[in-house]
Amino acid sequence: MGVWYDFIFDNAYQQDAVEVEASVREKYPLLLHKDEQLILAFKDRGGKGRDKEYFTSHRILIKDGKGIGSKRKNYQSITYKSIQAFSVETAGKFDGDVSIKVWSTGIRYARIDFATANVDIYQLQQFMSAQVAMAQTAVVGQQDAIDPTPPNMDQKQTTAGNVIDWFGDNAKQVSASEVEATFKTAMPILLQDEKVQIAFKSGRDFTVFTNRRVIEIDVQGIYGKKIEFVSILWKSVHAYSVQTAGAFLDRDMEMTLYTNILGLDNIRQDFRHGKADLFAIQKVLCNHILGESKDKFTDVPTHQGEVDDKGFWWFRDNQRPLDVVEIDRVYHSDPHILRGDEHVEMAFKGRRDVTLFTNLRIMLIDPKGLVGRQVEYTSIPWESIVGHAVRTAGTILDFDTEVCIWTEKEFYAGRAGSGDDSPPVPPQPRVSYFELDFNKNRVDMNALNYYLSKRLLLIHKMEPGQPIPLNGLPPGGFERPGGFERLFQWIGGNQRELDPVAIDRELHSSTKILLDDEKVLMAFKAGRDSTLFTNLRVMTIDVQGLTGAKIEYCSIPYKSIRAWSVETAGVWDQDTELNLYTRNRWSLAKVEMDFRTGKADIAQINKFLSSLIIGLPTDAKIDFGRKDYSSGNREANPINKSSFGMLNNSTEIDAAEIETKLRSDPALLLDEENVLRAFQSGRDVDVYTDRRMIIIDTKGMAGKRVKYKSIPLKYVHGFEFETAGHLDRDAEIYCYTDIADVQSERFPRIVPCLRTQQSLLVKHTDIYEIGKLFTDLVIFNEHEAEYTEEPEIDLGEYYK
């Protein structure tokens, strides 16, 4: 279309990467890492603009010039290892640009437009595929053989059937080898070692499943020259469902893929009945989504030979146990929905629904319609589950017990109302949270809770952590509170500490809730409710109802905790607080706990969590020292004011001074943890260590109430920084995480991923130095290889 077209529409031209890298290193010596190589370079507005895109060996670096003279510059870094999906779009017949979109963890998407004059979009697609493949290693288990041959190829479909399928966008299976040849030659989007395992076509569009990804190909426009290729990486698909065709006029089968990609949370495709092998699709999904093989539990009751008497009709919705051996045989044959190395461990049936717990997943089988011919099979791998709860039945007119499951999937946000004609639509959890009801007389909930805990905690056990000696958590003075104090704690929900040895003994004997190798390290109680910190999880025990017969046991593995905060007591407050932030986006997104000041060592709780979440197995064994029940009650204004912070701008302060303070008052830091930079705005301080970000928020007139929020660097997946403009006195740094950030629980419910922001006074700080700091910590983290080892927790002599 020409240079003027590209200039007007801001299309980028490719430049010589070697020359650009030399220029960047000379002009901005801190921008690129010493081990980083610039591979592709582009400049906007036909090569005449001020915006630039760099594809390096480790990331995509987008430079956005702002303001008059472009003195204000924004640099966004998207690491290849954080990319969840990407797309390339070719030019249409009358277009002069091609484009690429990138979805990465915590970022909705970034889009770059290129000029067709000197950019080969297929070459860029190949580059992206190769870089993402090198940066990410998919975990796969047994690969069941897949027959890629389309069914009923010799049967012709009627014209009416073709019309119905066209309107319904129903895809038919096509030859995998032909599709692979097409997309390696005519439209080279596949890597040379990439294999198409099964493929489908709907009109002009394709859905292709390869050994590396799912590719959706959308042919647009009258001439069909504009084509978008969307690649969804297997690691981003965390659950799926397939649905068979129903009776009568239902001609289509369905597949839905559930992801944790912002703005691309589910991918849905319909298939023509009789023209696609739904169970071949199921095999492909099993191979790539269910992960590596896991040993079968042999200590689970099989109920072999048990006959389903269905029970009284009023309670048939509550599930009852089935013969595990028979169910395993059925679902390995007809229908064949289980993977070759998969074993059913527990099976239950309600009125028509069936729930399977296997060594690889939870499967929900839901027959639909009057005759139940249409069946939906929903699979949730164990790895995608954030936490679970078991709720026992009450005593009066309560005939069911419940299991609650939280995942990291997206939810339906709902819609605000606008008058009587448009009432509000409440949010729906979808697969981010679901409950299963069981017949209390037929299902042993203690056994089911033990099974779920064992299955989930074994998966989440491979989490790095510092060696923790049990005798490093010395008991304090555990006394019963007086009458008035007990009432105050019951009303306020403030917890006091209990003897963990006694609690551990109880939960291993009369009430077998804990695993054999699990130990209670800290225990707290408020009224009838309790909170336990074990070596494997955080557990809350919520006693409900007048009689206290209904009890909910909620378990959160430490691997599901993405950030946490502790808050000291204020002048009028009698409680300290602990908040846990998880990767769930529903009701487990933020877990709040209150502790009675003087009855719990909040600093020790913080240090314990730090050890497990950001500690390393190579660290020295942690020493907790003696309990300090005054740690939640502190002096006013714990950090001296050095700036008024009226414009929320931060001034850099001495890192060594802050490190000294945070080792004692309060003792937040691990022994091997080092403070690298620190910034103060008024009474608030942001601290960057080599393990985490600590955000210190001082509250209240007296400044006694202080919140310390810890965000591990391993959960920061991208960042950007912006320099100051001509009239600016501040620069900004932003970090992108996968931590749930609850902003609104109303209609609509808003829970994006947390993005931190800090403004820095450029008079005192070089923003490029901060950019280099995050390049070193996020992209070239020297501890990353150590984050795959199992934590060591030495139980010592305390329990002997």
Coordinates of C-alpha atoms in Angstrom, one line a residue, residues 85-613:
A85 CA -1.8 -17.8 23.5
F86 CA -0.9 -15.8 20.4
S87 CA -2.4 -15.0 17.0
V88 CA -1.2 -13.8 13.7
E89 CA -3.5 -12.2 11.1
T90 CA -2.7 -12.0 7.4
A91 CA -3.7 -9.0 5.2
G92 CA -6.9 -8.9 3.4
K93 CA -7.3 -8.0 -0.3
F94 CA -7.5 -4.3 0.4
D95 CA -5.3 -4.2 3.6
G96 CA -1.8 -3.1 3.9
D97 CA -1.1 -4.5 7.3
V98 CA -0.7 -7.8 9.1
S99 CA -0.9 -8.1 12.9
I100 CA 0.1 -10.2 15.9
K101 CA -1.7 -10.5 19.3
V102 CA -0.2 -12.0 22.4
W103 CA -2.0 -13.1 25.5
S104 CA 0.2 -13.6 28.6
T105 CA -0.3 -14.3 32.3
G106 CA -1.9 -11.2 33.9
I107 CA -2.2 -9.2 30.7
R108 CA -5.3 -9.2 28.6
Y109 CA -3.4 -9.0 25.3
A110 CA -0.9 -6.8 23.4
R111 CA -1.4 -6.1 19.6
I112 CA 1.3 -5.1 17.1
D113 CA 0.5 -4.1 13.5
F114 CA 3.1 -4.6 10.7
A115 CA 3.4 -3.4 7.2
T116 CA 3.1 -6.1 4.5
A117 CA 5.8 -4.3 2.5
N118 CA 8.7 -5.9 4.3
V119 CA 7.3 -8.2 7.0
D120 CA 6.7 -11.9 6.4
I121 CA 3.9 -12.8 8.8
Y122 CA 4.5 -16.5 8.4
Q123 CA 8.1 -16.0 9.3
L124 CA 7.0 -14.1 12.4
Q125 CA 4.5 -16.9 13.2
Q126 CA 7.3 -19.5 12.9
F127 CA 9.5 -17.3 15.2
M128 CA 6.8 -17.0 17.9
S129 CA 6.0 -20.8 17.7
A130 CA 9.7 -21.7 18.2
Q131 CA 10.4 -19.2 21.0
V132 CA 7.3 -20.2 23.0
A133 CA 8.1 -23.9 22.5
M134 CA 11.6 -23.4 23.7
A135 CA 10.6 -21.3 26.8
Q136 CA 7.8 -23.7 27.9
T137 CA 7.9 -27.4 28.5
A138 CA 4.5 -29.2 28.4
V139 CA 3.9 -32.0 31.0
V140 CA 2.4 -35.0 29.3
G141 CA 1.7 -38.5 30.4
Q142 CA 0.8 -41.6 28.6
Q143 CA -0.1 -40.9 24.9
D144 CA -3.0 -43.0 23.9
A145 CA -3.1 -43.8 20.2
I146 CA -5.4 -41.6 18.1
D147 CA -7.0 -42.6 14.9
P148 CA -7.0 -39.4 12.7
T149 CA -9.1 -40.9 10.0
P150 CA -12.4 -39.0 9.5
P151 CA -15.5 -41.2 10.1
N152 CA -18.1 -41.8 7.4
M153 CA -16.1 -40.2 4.6
D154 CA -18.0 -42.3 2.0
Q155 CA -21.4 -41.1 3.1
K156 CA -22.7 -38.0 1.5
Q157 CA -24.8 -35.5 3.4
T158 CA -28.1 -34.1 2.2
T159 CA -28.4 -30.5 1.1
A160 CA -30.7 -29.8 4.1
G161 CA -28.2 -31.3 6.4
N162 CA -25.4 -29.1 4.9
V163 CA -27.5 -26.0 5.3
I164 CA -28.3 -26.8 9.0
D165 CA -24.6 -27.5 9.7
W166 CA -23.6 -24.3 8.0
F167 CA -26.0 -22.2 10.1
G168 CA -24.9 -24.1 13.2
D169 CA -21.2 -23.7 12.4
N170 CA -20.8 -27.5 12.9
A171 CA -17.4 -28.8 11.9
K172 CA -16.6 -32.0 10.2
Q173 CA -13.4 -34.0 10.6
V174 CA -10.9 -33.8 7.8
S175 CA -7.6 -35.6 6.9
A176 CA -4.9 -34.7 9.5
S177 CA -2.1 -35.4 7.0
E178 CA -3.5 -33.1 4.4
V179 CA -4.1 -30.3 6.9
E180 CA -0.5 -30.7 8.1
A181 CA 0.9 -30.6 4.6
T182 CA -1.2 -27.4 3.8
F183 CA 0.0 -25.6 7.0
K184 CA 3.6 -26.5 6.5
T185 CA 3.8 -25.4 2.8
A186 CA 1.0 -23.2 1.4
M187 CA 0.5 -21.4 4.8
P188 CA 3.5 -22.4 6.9
I189 CA 2.3 -21.8 10.4
L190 CA 3.5 -25.2 11.8
L191 CA 7.0 -26.0 13.0
Q192 CA 8.8 -28.7 11.1
D193 CA 8.6 -31.2 14.0
E194 CA 5.0 -30.3 14.8
K195 CA 2.4 -33.0 14.1
V196 CA -1.3 -32.6 13.4
Q197 CA -3.1 -35.2 15.5
I198 CA -6.7 -34.4 14.5
A199 CA -8.3 -31.6 12.4
F200 CA -11.8 -30.2 11.7
K201 CA -13.3 -27.9 9.1
S202 CA -16.4 -25.7 9.3
G203 CA -17.1 -23.8 6.1
R204 CA -13.7 -22.0 5.5
D205 CA -12.5 -22.3 9.1
F206 CA -10.4 -24.9 10.7
T207 CA -9.8 -26.2 14.2
V208 CA -6.5 -28.1 14.4
F209 CA -5.1 -30.1 17.3
T210 CA -1.3 -30.6 17.2
N211 CA 1.2 -32.1 19.6
R212 CA 2.0 -28.5 20.8
R213 CA -1.2 -26.5 20.7
V214 CA -4.7 -25.9 19.6
I215 CA -5.0 -23.7 16.5
E216 CA -8.2 -21.9 15.5
I217 CA -8.1 -20.7 11.9
D218 CA -10.7 -18.0 11.0
V219 CA -11.0 -17.1 7.3
Q220 CA -12.5 -13.6 6.9
G221 CA -13.9 -11.4 4.2
I222 CA -15.5 -12.1 0.9
Y223 CA -12.2 -13.1 -0.8
G224 CA -10.9 -15.1 2.2
K225 CA -7.5 -13.6 2.1
K226 CA -7.6 -12.2 5.6
I227 CA -6.9 -15.1 7.9
E228 CA -6.4 -15.2 11.7
F229 CA -4.4 -18.1 13.2
V230 CA -5.0 -18.3 17.0
S231 CA -2.6 -20.6 18.9
I232 CA -3.7 -21.7 22.4
L233 CA -0.9 -23.5 24.2
W234 CA -1.8 -26.8 25.9
K235 CA -0.5 -25.5 29.2
S236 CA -3.2 -22.9 29.2
V237 CA -6.1 -25.3 29.0
H238 CA -7.0 -26.3 32.5
A239 CA -10.3 -28.1 32.0
Y240 CA -12.6 -29.3 29.2
S241 CA -16.0 -30.8 28.4
V242 CA -17.3 -32.8 25.5
Q243 CA -21.0 -33.4 24.8
T244 CA -22.6 -36.0 22.6
A245 CA -25.4 -35.3 20.2
G246 CA -28.9 -35.6 21.5
A247 CA -32.0 -37.2 20.0
F248 CA -34.4 -35.9 17.4
L249 CA -33.2 -32.6 15.8
D250 CA -30.0 -32.3 17.8
R251 CA -27.3 -32.7 15.1
D252 CA -24.2 -31.4 16.8
M253 CA -21.7 -32.6 19.3
E254 CA -19.9 -30.0 21.4
M255 CA -16.5 -29.3 22.9
T256 CA -15.5 -26.6 25.3
L257 CA -12.0 -25.8 26.5
Y258 CA -11.6 -23.8 29.7
T259 CA -8.5 -21.7 30.2
N260 CA -7.2 -19.1 32.6
I261 CA -6.4 -16.6 29.8
L262 CA -7.8 -13.1 30.4
G263 CA -10.3 -12.4 27.6
L264 CA -10.0 -15.8 26.1
D265 CA -11.4 -17.9 29.0
N266 CA -13.2 -20.6 26.9
I267 CA -13.0 -21.9 23.4
R268 CA -16.1 -23.6 22.1
Q269 CA -16.6 -25.7 18.9
D270 CA -19.6 -27.7 17.5
F271 CA -19.1 -30.8 15.5
R272 CA -21.3 -32.5 12.9
H273 CA -22.9 -35.7 14.3
G274 CA -21.5 -38.7 12.3
K275 CA -18.8 -36.6 10.7
A276 CA -16.5 -36.3 13.7
D277 CA -15.2 -38.8 16.2
L278 CA -15.9 -37.2 19.6
F279 CA -14.0 -39.8 21.5
A280 CA -10.9 -39.3 19.4
I281 CA -11.1 -35.6 20.4
Q282 CA -11.5 -36.8 24.0
K283 CA -8.3 -38.8 23.6
V284 CA -6.3 -35.9 22.3
L285 CA -7.5 -33.7 25.2
C286 CA -6.7 -36.5 27.7
N287 CA -3.2 -36.8 26.4
H288 CA -2.3 -33.1 26.7
I289 CA -4.4 -31.8 29.5
L290 CA -4.4 -34.5 32.2
G291 CA -0.7 -34.3 32.7
E292 CA 1.8 -37.0 33.7
S293 CA 0.8 -40.4 35.0
K294 CA 0.0 -40.8 38.7
D295 CA 0.0 -43.9 40.9
K296 CA -3.3 -45.4 41.7
F297 CA -4.4 -45.3 45.4
T298 CA -4.9 -48.8 46.6
D299 CA -6.3 -47.9 50.0
V300 CA -9.6 -46.5 48.7
P301 CA -12.9 -48.6 49.2
T302 CA -14.0 -50.0 45.8
H303 CA -17.5 -51.0 46.8
Q304 CA -17.1 -54.0 44.6
G305 CA -20.3 -55.9 44.0
E306 CA -22.4 -53.2 45.5
V307 CA -25.9 -52.9 43.8
D308 CA -27.3 -49.4 43.3
D309 CA -30.7 -49.5 45.1
K310 CA -31.2 -45.8 44.1
G311 CA -32.6 -45.0 47.6
F312 CA -35.7 -43.1 48.4
W313 CA -36.8 -41.0 45.4
W314 CA -36.8 -37.7 47.4
F315 CA -33.1 -38.0 48.0
R316 CA -31.9 -39.4 44.7
D317 CA -30.1 -36.1 43.7
N318 CA -27.7 -36.8 46.6
Q319 CA -25.0 -39.1 45.2
R320 CA -24.3 -42.6 46.5
P321 CA -21.3 -44.9 45.9
L322 CA -21.0 -47.2 42.9
D323 CA -18.9 -50.3 42.2
V324 CA -15.5 -48.8 41.2
V325 CA -14.3 -52.0 39.5
E326 CA -17.3 -52.1 37.2
I327 CA -17.3 -48.4 36.5
D328 CA -13.6 -48.5 35.6
R329 CA -14.4 -51.4 33.1
V330 CA -17.3 -49.6 31.6
Y331 CA -15.6 -46.2 30.9
H332 CA -12.5 -48.0 29.5
S333 CA -14.7 -49.6 26.9
D334 CA -18.1 -48.1 26.0
P335 CA -17.9 -45.2 26.1
H336 CA -14.1 -45.1 26.0
I337 CA -13.4 -41.9 27.8
L338 CA -10.6 -42.8 30.2
R339 CA -6.9 -42.7 29.3
G340 CA -5.0 -45.9 29.2
D341 CA -3.1 -45.2 32.4
E342 CA -6.2 -43.8 34.2
H343 CA -7.9 -45.7 37.0
V344 CA -11.3 -44.9 38.6
E345 CA -10.7 -44.6 42.4
M346 CA -14.1 -43.5 43.6
A347 CA -17.5 -43.4 41.8
F348 CA -20.9 -41.9 42.8
K349 CA -24.3 -41.5 41.2
G350 CA -27.1 -39.1 41.8
R351 CA -30.5 -39.2 40.0
R352 CA -28.8 -39.5 36.6
D353 CA -25.5 -37.7 37.1
V354 CA -22.3 -39.6 37.7
T355 CA -19.1 -38.3 39.4
L356 CA -15.8 -40.1 38.9
F357 CA -12.6 -39.5 40.9
T358 CA -9.7 -41.0 39.0
N359 CA -6.0 -40.8 39.5
L360 CA -5.9 -38.0 36.9
R361 CA -9.0 -35.9 37.3
I362 CA -12.5 -35.3 38.6
M363 CA -15.1 -36.2 35.8
L364 CA -18.7 -35.0 35.9
I365 CA -21.0 -37.0 33.7
D366 CA -24.3 -35.2 33.1
P367 CA -27.1 -36.8 30.9
K368 CA -29.4 -34.2 29.5
G369 CA -32.9 -34.1 28.0
L370 CA -35.8 -36.4 28.5
V371 CA -34.2 -39.6 27.4
G372 CA -30.7 -38.7 28.5
R373 CA -29.1 -39.4 25.2
Q374 CA -27.2 -36.2 25.1
V375 CA -24.4 -36.6 27.7
E376 CA -21.8 -34.0 28.8
Y377 CA -18.5 -35.1 30.2
T378 CA -16.6 -32.4 32.1
S379 CA -13.0 -33.0 33.2
I380 CA -11.1 -31.1 35.8
P381 CA -7.5 -32.2 36.2
W382 CA -6.2 -32.4 39.8
E383 CA -3.5 -29.8 39.0
S384 CA -6.1 -27.1 38.2
I385 CA -7.8 -27.3 41.6
V386 CA -6.9 -24.5 44.0
G387 CA -8.6 -25.8 47.2
H388 CA -11.4 -28.0 48.4
A389 CA -13.9 -28.2 51.3
V390 CA -16.0 -31.0 52.8
R391 CA -19.2 -30.0 54.6
T392 CA -20.8 -32.6 56.9
A393 CA -24.6 -32.8 57.3
G394 CA -26.5 -31.1 60.1
T395 CA -28.9 -32.9 62.5
I396 CA -32.3 -31.6 61.5
L397 CA -33.8 -32.1 58.0
D398 CA -30.3 -32.1 56.5
F399 CA -29.8 -35.3 54.5
D400 CA -26.8 -34.4 52.3
T401 CA -23.1 -33.7 52.7
E402 CA -21.2 -31.5 50.3
V403 CA -17.8 -31.3 48.6
C404 CA -16.8 -27.9 47.4
I405 CA -14.1 -27.5 44.7
W406 CA -12.4 -24.2 43.7
T407 CA -10.4 -24.0 40.5
E408 CA -8.4 -21.2 38.6
K409 CA -11.0 -20.9 35.8
E410 CA -12.9 -17.8 34.8
F411 CA -16.5 -17.0 35.9
Y412 CA -19.5 -15.2 34.5
A413 CA -19.3 -11.7 35.9
G414 CA -23.0 -10.9 35.7
R415 CA -24.6 -7.7 34.6
A416 CA -25.8 -4.6 36.4
G417 CA -29.5 -3.8 36.0
S418 CA -30.9 -0.7 34.3
G419 CA -34.5 -0.4 35.4
D420 CA -37.5 -2.8 35.5
D421 CA -37.0 -3.8 31.9
S422 CA -33.5 -5.0 32.4
P423 CA -33.0 -6.5 35.9
P424 CA -29.5 -7.3 37.2
V425 CA -28.0 -10.7 36.3
P426 CA -26.0 -12.2 39.2
P427 CA -22.5 -13.6 38.7
Q428 CA -22.2 -17.3 38.1
P429 CA -19.1 -19.3 39.1
R430 CA -19.2 -21.7 36.1
V431 CA -16.3 -24.1 36.6
S432 CA -14.4 -21.7 39.0
Y433 CA -16.4 -23.2 41.8
F434 CA -18.8 -26.1 42.1
E435 CA -20.5 -28.3 44.7
L436 CA -21.2 -32.0 44.8
D437 CA -24.0 -33.4 47.1
F438 CA -23.7 -36.8 48.7
N439 CA -26.1 -39.0 50.6
K440 CA -24.9 -38.7 54.3
N441 CA -26.0 -42.3 55.1
R442 CA -24.2 -43.9 52.2
V443 CA -21.0 -41.9 51.9
D444 CA -18.3 -41.7 54.5
M445 CA -17.3 -38.0 54.3
N446 CA -14.2 -38.4 56.5
A447 CA -12.9 -41.0 54.1
L448 CA -13.8 -38.8 51.1
N449 CA -12.1 -35.8 52.7
Y450 CA -9.0 -37.9 53.4
Y451 CA -8.9 -39.1 49.8
L452 CA -9.3 -35.6 48.3
S453 CA -6.6 -34.2 50.7
K454 CA -4.2 -37.0 49.8
R455 CA -4.8 -36.6 46.0
L456 CA -4.5 -32.8 46.0
L457 CA -1.7 -32.4 48.5
L458 CA 0.5 -35.0 46.8
I459 CA 0.3 -33.0 43.6
H460 CA 0.8 -29.6 45.3
K461 CA 3.6 -31.0 47.5
M462 CA 6.4 -30.2 45.0
E463 CA 6.6 -26.6 46.1
P464 CA 9.9 -25.0 47.1
G465 CA 10.4 -24.2 50.7
Q466 CA 13.0 -23.5 53.3
P467 CA 13.9 -26.3 55.7
I468 CA 11.6 -25.8 58.7
P469 CA 12.4 -27.5 62.1
L470 CA 9.3 -28.3 64.1
N471 CA 11.1 -27.4 67.3
G472 CA 11.6 -23.9 65.8
L473 CA 7.9 -23.3 66.6
P474 CA 8.1 -23.4 70.4
P475 CA 4.8 -23.5 72.2
G476 CA 3.6 -20.5 74.1
G477 CA 1.4 -20.2 77.1
F478 CA -1.9 -21.8 75.9
E479 CA -4.6 -20.8 78.4
R480 CA -8.4 -20.7 78.3
P481 CA -9.7 -17.1 78.0
G482 CA -12.0 -15.7 80.7
G483 CA -15.7 -15.3 80.2
F484 CA -15.7 -11.7 79.0
E485 CA -12.7 -12.3 76.8
R486 CA -14.2 -15.5 75.3
L487 CA -17.4 -13.6 74.5
F488 CA -15.4 -10.8 72.9
Q489 CA -13.4 -13.2 70.7
W490 CA -16.6 -15.1 69.7
I491 CA -18.3 -11.9 68.6
G492 CA -15.2 -10.5 66.8
G493 CA -14.0 -13.8 65.4
N494 CA -10.6 -13.2 66.7
Q495 CA -8.4 -16.3 67.1
R496 CA -6.1 -17.4 69.9
E497 CA -3.4 -20.0 69.7
L498 CA -3.9 -23.6 70.7
D499 CA -1.5 -26.4 71.5
P500 CA -0.7 -27.9 68.0
V501 CA 0.4 -31.2 69.5
A502 CA -3.0 -31.9 71.1
I503 CA -4.8 -30.8 67.9
D504 CA -2.5 -33.0 65.8
R505 CA -3.1 -36.0 68.0
E506 CA -6.9 -35.5 67.8
L507 CA -7.0 -35.1 64.0
H508 CA -4.9 -38.2 63.5
S509 CA -6.9 -40.5 65.8
S510 CA -10.6 -40.1 66.6
T511 CA -11.2 -37.8 63.7
K512 CA -8.9 -38.9 60.9
I513 CA -8.6 -35.7 58.8
L514 CA -4.9 -35.3 58.4
L515 CA -2.6 -37.4 56.2
D516 CA -0.2 -39.8 57.7
D517 CA 2.9 -37.6 57.0
E518 CA 1.1 -34.4 57.9
K519 CA 1.7 -32.5 61.1
V520 CA 0.0 -29.5 62.7
L521 CA 2.6 -26.8 63.2
M522 CA 0.3 -24.0 64.5
A523 CA -3.3 -24.0 65.6
F524 CA -5.8 -21.2 66.5
K525 CA -9.4 -21.1 67.7
A526 CA -12.1 -18.4 67.7
G527 CA -15.4 -19.5 69.3
R528 CA -16.1 -22.9 67.8
D529 CA -14.0 -22.3 64.6
S530 CA -10.4 -23.2 64.2
T531 CA -7.5 -22.5 61.8
L532 CA -4.6 -24.9 61.3
F533 CA -1.2 -24.5 59.7
T534 CA 0.2 -27.9 58.8
N535 CA 3.4 -28.8 56.9
L536 CA 1.2 -29.2 53.7
R537 CA -1.7 -26.8 53.9
V538 CA -3.8 -24.2 55.6
M539 CA -7.1 -25.7 57.0
T540 CA -10.1 -23.8 58.4
I541 CA -12.7 -25.7 60.4
D542 CA -16.0 -23.9 60.5
V543 CA -18.6 -25.2 63.0
Q544 CA -22.1 -24.3 61.9
G545 CA -25.6 -24.4 63.3
L546 CA -27.0 -24.5 66.8
T547 CA -25.9 -28.1 67.5
G548 CA -22.6 -27.7 65.8
A549 CA -23.1 -31.0 63.8
K550 CA -22.6 -29.3 60.5
I551 CA -18.8 -28.7 60.1
E552 CA -16.9 -27.4 57.0
Y553 CA -13.3 -28.4 56.6
C554 CA -11.6 -26.2 54.0
S555 CA -8.1 -26.9 52.7
I556 CA -5.8 -24.6 50.8
P557 CA -2.4 -26.1 49.7
Y558 CA 0.5 -23.6 50.1
K559 CA 1.1 -23.8 46.4
S560 CA -2.3 -22.2 45.8
I561 CA -1.3 -19.1 47.8
R562 CA 0.0 -16.4 45.5
A563 CA 0.4 -13.6 48.0
W564 CA -0.3 -12.9 51.6
S565 CA -0.5 -9.9 54.0
V566 CA -0.3 -9.4 57.8
E567 CA -1.7 -6.4 59.5
T568 CA -0.9 -5.2 63.1
A569 CA -3.5 -4.0 65.5
G570 CA -4.5 -0.3 65.7
V571 CA -5.2 2.0 68.6
W572 CA -8.8 0.9 69.0
D573 CA -8.5 -2.6 67.3
Q574 CA -8.0 -5.7 69.3
D575 CA -7.1 -7.9 66.4
T576 CA -4.3 -8.6 63.9
E577 CA -5.1 -9.8 60.5
L578 CA -3.8 -12.3 58.0
N579 CA -5.0 -12.3 54.3
L580 CA -4.2 -15.1 51.9
Y581 CA -4.6 -14.4 48.1
T582 CA -5.0 -17.4 45.8
R583 CA -5.3 -18.1 42.1
N584 CA -9.0 -18.8 42.4
R585 CA -11.2 -15.9 41.1
W586 CA -14.4 -16.9 43.0
S587 CA -15.0 -17.1 46.8
L588 CA -11.5 -18.4 47.6
A589 CA -9.8 -15.5 45.9
K590 CA -9.1 -13.8 49.2
V591 CA -9.2 -15.6 52.6
E592 CA -9.3 -13.3 55.7
M593 CA -8.4 -14.3 59.2
D594 CA -8.4 -12.3 62.4
F595 CA -6.2 -13.1 65.4
R596 CA -6.5 -11.8 68.9
T597 CA -3.6 -9.4 69.8
G598 CA -1.5 -10.9 72.5
K599 CA -2.8 -14.4 71.8
A600 CA -1.0 -15.1 68.4
D601 CA 2.5 -14.3 67.1
I602 CA 1.5 -12.7 63.8
A603 CA 5.2 -12.2 62.8
Q604 CA 5.9 -15.9 63.3
I605 CA 2.9 -16.8 61.1
N606 CA 4.3 -14.4 58.4
K607 CA 7.8 -16.0 58.7
F608 CA 6.3 -19.5 58.4
L609 CA 4.5 -18.6 55.2
S610 CA 7.6 -16.9 53.8
S611 CA 9.6 -20.0 54.5
L612 CA 7.3 -22.2 52.6
I613 CA 6.3 -19.9 49.7

